[in-house]
Amino acid sequence: MTKYSSELKVQIASDYLYGRDSYNGLSQKHNIAASIIRTWVKAAELNGLESLKVKRTKREYSVDFKLDVVSYYLKSDVGRNMVAAKFNISPSQVYS
């Protein structure tokens, strides 16, 4: 089970993307860390708001996909959260 619903993620990301609120404002309003909100917004920018929907099925990834993720993480100067947003996976999957 996920900590935050898909609807909440989409609403918060939409509020930021459409200029209705700031990271800090949304963080205080919903009592969620601004870094988490930034991750949702980045995922929405890169992959669309649909990417924030909770996936109910277990996905399996090819070896090539996993190597692409690891390679990008090692070569880029961005953190796990941004790599996860780029590849539409969770930050814990990047860590694993």
JSON list of C-alpha atoms in Angstrom, two decimals:
[
{"chain": "A", "resi": 1, "resn": "MET", "atom": "CA", "xyz": [0.00, 0.00, 0.00]},
{"chain": "A", "resi": 2, "resn": "THR", "atom": "CA", "xyz": [1.24, 3.46, -0.83]},
{"chain": "A", "resi": 3, "resn": "LYS", "atom": "CA", "xyz": [1.44, 6.26, 1.65]},
{"chain": "A", "resi": 4, "resn": "TYR", "atom": "CA", "xyz": [-0.19, 8.87, -0.62]},
{"chain": "A", "resi": 5, "resn": "SER", "atom": "CA", "xyz": [-3.10, 8.31, -2.97]},
{"chain": "A", "resi": 6, "resn": "SER", "atom": "CA", "xyz": [-2.79, 8.82, -6.70]},
{"chain": "A", "resi": 7, "resn": "GLU", "atom": "CA", "xyz": [-5.45, 11.52, -6.54]},
{"chain": "A", "resi": 8, "resn": "LEU", "atom": "CA", "xyz": [-3.50, 13.50, -3.95]},
{"chain": "A", "resi": 9, "resn": "LYS", "atom": "CA", "xyz": [-0.26, 13.25, -5.96]},
{"chain": "A", "resi": 10, "resn": "VAL", "atom": "CA", "xyz": [-1.99, 14.39, -9.14]},
{"chain": "A", "resi": 11, "resn": "GLN", "atom": "CA", "xyz": [-3.76, 17.26, -7.35]},
{"chain": "A", "resi": 12, "resn": "ILE", "atom": "CA", "xyz": [-0.58, 18.54, -5.70]},
{"chain": "A", "resi": 13, "resn": "ALA", "atom": "CA", "xyz": [1.48, 18.27, -8.90]},
{"chain": "A", "resi": 14, "resn": "SER", "atom": "CA", "xyz": [-1.30, 20.01, -10.85]},
{"chain": "A", "resi": 15, "resn": "ASP", "atom": "CA", "xyz": [-1.52, 22.81, -8.31]},
{"chain": "A", "resi": 16, "resn": "TYR", "atom": "CA", "xyz": [2.20, 23.45, -8.69]},
{"chain": "A", "resi": 17, "resn": "LEU", "atom": "CA", "xyz": [2.35, 23.05, -12.48]},
{"chain": "A", "resi": 18, "resn": "TYR", "atom": "CA", "xyz": [-0.59, 25.39, -13.05]},
{"chain": "A", "resi": 19, "resn": "GLY", "atom": "CA", "xyz": [0.88, 28.01, -10.73]},
{"chain": "A", "resi": 20, "resn": "ARG", "atom": "CA", "xyz": [-1.75, 27.70, -8.01]},
{"chain": "A", "resi": 21, "resn": "ASP", "atom": "CA", "xyz": [0.80, 27.19, -5.22]},
{"chain": "A", "resi": 22, "resn": "SER", "atom": "CA", "xyz": [4.52, 26.88, -4.44]},
{"chain": "A", "resi": 23, "resn": "TYR", "atom": "CA", "xyz": [6.50, 23.89, -3.19]},
{"chain": "A", "resi": 24, "resn": "ASN", "atom": "CA", "xyz": [6.63, 25.38, 0.31]},
{"chain": "A", "resi": 25, "resn": "GLY", "atom": "CA", "xyz": [2.96, 26.31, 0.30]},
{"chain": "A", "resi": 26, "resn": "LEU", "atom": "CA", "xyz": [1.91, 22.82, -0.80]},
{"chain": "A", "resi": 27, "resn": "SER", "atom": "CA", "xyz": [4.29, 21.27, 1.71]},
{"chain": "A", "resi": 28, "resn": "GLN", "atom": "CA", "xyz": [2.77, 23.19, 4.59]},
{"chain": "A", "resi": 29, "resn": "LYS", "atom": "CA", "xyz": [-0.81, 22.76, 3.39]},
{"chain": "A", "resi": 30, "resn": "HIS", "atom": "CA", "xyz": [-0.56, 18.96, 3.05]},
{"chain": "A", "resi": 31, "resn": "ASN", "atom": "CA", "xyz": [2.18, 18.31, 5.66]},
{"chain": "A", "resi": 32, "resn": "ILE", "atom": "CA", "xyz": [4.36, 16.58, 3.04]},
{"chain": "A", "resi": 33, "resn": "ALA", "atom": "CA", "xyz": [8.07, 17.26, 2.56]},
{"chain": "A", "resi": 34, "resn": "ALA", "atom": "CA", "xyz": [8.78, 19.66, -0.29]},
{"chain": "A", "resi": 35, "resn": "SER", "atom": "CA", "xyz": [11.37, 17.20, -1.67]},
{"chain": "A", "resi": 36, "resn": "ILE", "atom": "CA", "xyz": [8.64, 14.58, -2.16]},
{"chain": "A", "resi": 37, "resn": "ILE", "atom": "CA", "xyz": [6.46, 17.12, -3.93]},
{"chain": "A", "resi": 38, "resn": "ARG", "atom": "CA", "xyz": [9.39, 18.10, -6.18]},
{"chain": "A", "resi": 39, "resn": "THR", "atom": "CA", "xyz": [9.79, 14.44, -7.14]},
{"chain": "A", "resi": 40, "resn": "TRP", "atom": "CA", "xyz": [6.10, 14.17, -8.07]},
{"chain": "A", "resi": 41, "resn": "VAL", "atom": "CA", "xyz": [6.24, 17.37, -10.10]},
{"chain": "A", "resi": 42, "resn": "LYS", "atom": "CA", "xyz": [9.39, 16.26, -11.93]},
{"chain": "A", "resi": 43, "resn": "ALA", "atom": "CA", "xyz": [7.78, 12.89, -12.74]},
{"chain": "A", "resi": 44, "resn": "ALA", "atom": "CA", "xyz": [4.69, 14.68, -14.03]},
{"chain": "A", "resi": 45, "resn": "GLU", "atom": "CA", "xyz": [6.80, 17.03, -16.16]},
{"chain": "A", "resi": 46, "resn": "LEU", "atom": "CA", "xyz": [8.80, 14.17, -17.67]},
{"chain": "A", "resi": 47, "resn": "ASN", "atom": "CA", "xyz": [6.09, 11.51, -18.01]},
{"chain": "A", "resi": 48, "resn": "GLY", "atom": "CA", "xyz": [2.74, 13.24, -17.58]},
{"chain": "A", "resi": 49, "resn": "LEU", "atom": "CA", "xyz": [0.31, 13.27, -14.67]},
{"chain": "A", "resi": 50, "resn": "GLU", "atom": "CA", "xyz": [-0.69, 9.66, -15.47]},
{"chain": "A", "resi": 51, "resn": "SER", "atom": "CA", "xyz": [2.74, 8.58, -14.21]},
{"chain": "A", "resi": 52, "resn": "LEU", "atom": "CA", "xyz": [1.70, 9.53, -10.67]},
{"chain": "A", "resi": 53, "resn": "LYS", "atom": "CA", "xyz": [-1.06, 6.95, -10.60]},
{"chain": "A", "resi": 54, "resn": "VAL", "atom": "CA", "xyz": [-0.37, 4.03, -8.28]},
{"chain": "A", "resi": 55, "resn": "LYS", "atom": "CA", "xyz": [0.56, 0.92, -10.22]},
{"chain": "A", "resi": 56, "resn": "ARG", "atom": "CA", "xyz": [-1.39, -2.07, -8.94]},
{"chain": "A", "resi": 57, "resn": "THR", "atom": "CA", "xyz": [0.55, -4.74, -10.76]},
{"chain": "A", "resi": 58, "resn": "LYS", "atom": "CA", "xyz": [4.08, -5.85, -10.15]},
{"chain": "A", "resi": 59, "resn": "ARG", "atom": "CA", "xyz": [6.24, -4.81, -13.09]},
{"chain": "A", "resi": 60, "resn": "GLU", "atom": "CA", "xyz": [9.28, -6.72, -14.22]},
{"chain": "A", "resi": 61, "resn": "TYR", "atom": "CA", "xyz": [12.16, -4.89, -15.84]},
{"chain": "A", "resi": 62, "resn": "SER", "atom": "CA", "xyz": [14.60, -6.19, -18.41]},
{"chain": "A", "resi": 63, "resn": "VAL", "atom": "CA", "xyz": [18.30, -6.36, -17.68]},
{"chain": "A", "resi": 64, "resn": "ASP", "atom": "CA", "xyz": [18.88, -3.67, -20.31]},
{"chain": "A", "resi": 65, "resn": "PHE", "atom": "CA", "xyz": [16.42, -1.33, -18.61]},
{"chain": "A", "resi": 66, "resn": "LYS", "atom": "CA", "xyz": [18.08, -1.89, -15.24]},
{"chain": "A", "resi": 67, "resn": "LEU", "atom": "CA", "xyz": [21.52, -1.23, -16.73]},
{"chain": "A", "resi": 68, "resn": "ASP", "atom": "CA", "xyz": [20.22, 1.97, -18.36]},
{"chain": "A", "resi": 69, "resn": "VAL", "atom": "CA", "xyz": [18.95, 3.19, -14.98]},
{"chain": "A", "resi": 70, "resn": "VAL", "atom": "CA", "xyz": [22.20, 2.37, -13.18]},
{"chain": "A", "resi": 71, "resn": "SER", "atom": "CA", "xyz": [24.32, 3.86, -15.96]},
{"chain": "A", "resi": 72, "resn": "TYR", "atom": "CA", "xyz": [22.30, 7.08, -15.98]},
{"chain": "A", "resi": 73, "resn": "TYR", "atom": "CA", "xyz": [22.51, 7.33, -12.19]},
{"chain": "A", "resi": 74, "resn": "LEU", "atom": "CA", "xyz": [26.28, 6.89, -12.19]},
{"chain": "A", "resi": 75, "resn": "LYS", "atom": "CA", "xyz": [26.93, 9.27, -15.09]},
{"chain": "A", "resi": 76, "resn": "SER", "atom": "CA", "xyz": [24.51, 12.05, -14.19]},
{"chain": "A", "resi": 77, "resn": "ASP", "atom": "CA", "xyz": [24.82, 14.48, -11.37]},
{"chain": "A", "resi": 78, "resn": "VAL", "atom": "CA", "xyz": [21.28, 14.07, -10.12]},
{"chain": "A", "resi": 79, "resn": "GLY", "atom": "CA", "xyz": [19.93, 12.16, -7.14]},
{"chain": "A", "resi": 80, "resn": "ARG", "atom": "CA", "xyz": [17.88, 9.00, -6.93]},
{"chain": "A", "resi": 81, "resn": "ASN", "atom": "CA", "xyz": [14.60, 10.89, -6.91]},
{"chain": "A", "resi": 82, "resn": "MET", "atom": "CA", "xyz": [15.29, 12.59, -10.23]},
{"chain": "A", "resi": 83, "resn": "VAL", "atom": "CA", "xyz": [16.54, 9.36, -11.82]},
{"chain": "A", "resi": 84, "resn": "ALA", "atom": "CA", "xyz": [13.37, 7.64, -10.60]},
{"chain": "A", "resi": 85, "resn": "ALA", "atom": "CA", "xyz": [11.25, 10.43, -12.11]},
{"chain": "A", "resi": 86, "resn": "LYS", "atom": "CA", "xyz": [13.05, 10.15, -15.45]},
{"chain": "A", "resi": 87, "resn": "PHE", "atom": "CA", "xyz": [12.50, 6.39, -15.69]},
{"chain": "A", "resi": 88, "resn": "ASN", "atom": "CA", "xyz": [9.04, 6.42, -14.04]},
{"chain": "A", "resi": 89, "resn": "ILE", "atom": "CA", "xyz": [10.04, 4.11, -11.20]},
{"chain": "A", "resi": 90, "resn": "SER", "atom": "CA", "xyz": [10.24, 4.59, -7.45]},
{"chain": "A", "resi": 91, "resn": "PRO", "atom": "CA", "xyz": [13.40, 5.95, -5.81]},
{"chain": "A", "resi": 92, "resn": "SER", "atom": "CA", "xyz": [13.71, 2.71, -3.83]},
{"chain": "A", "resi": 93, "resn": "GLN", "atom": "CA", "xyz": [13.96, 0.81, -7.11]},
{"chain": "A", "resi": 94, "resn": "VAL", "atom": "CA", "xyz": [16.87, 3.02, -8.17]},
{"chain": "A", "resi": 95, "resn": "TYR", "atom": "CA", "xyz": [18.56, 2.29, -4.86]},
{"chain": "A", "resi": 96, "resn": "SER", "atom": "CA", "xyz": [18.06, -1.47, -5.28]}
]
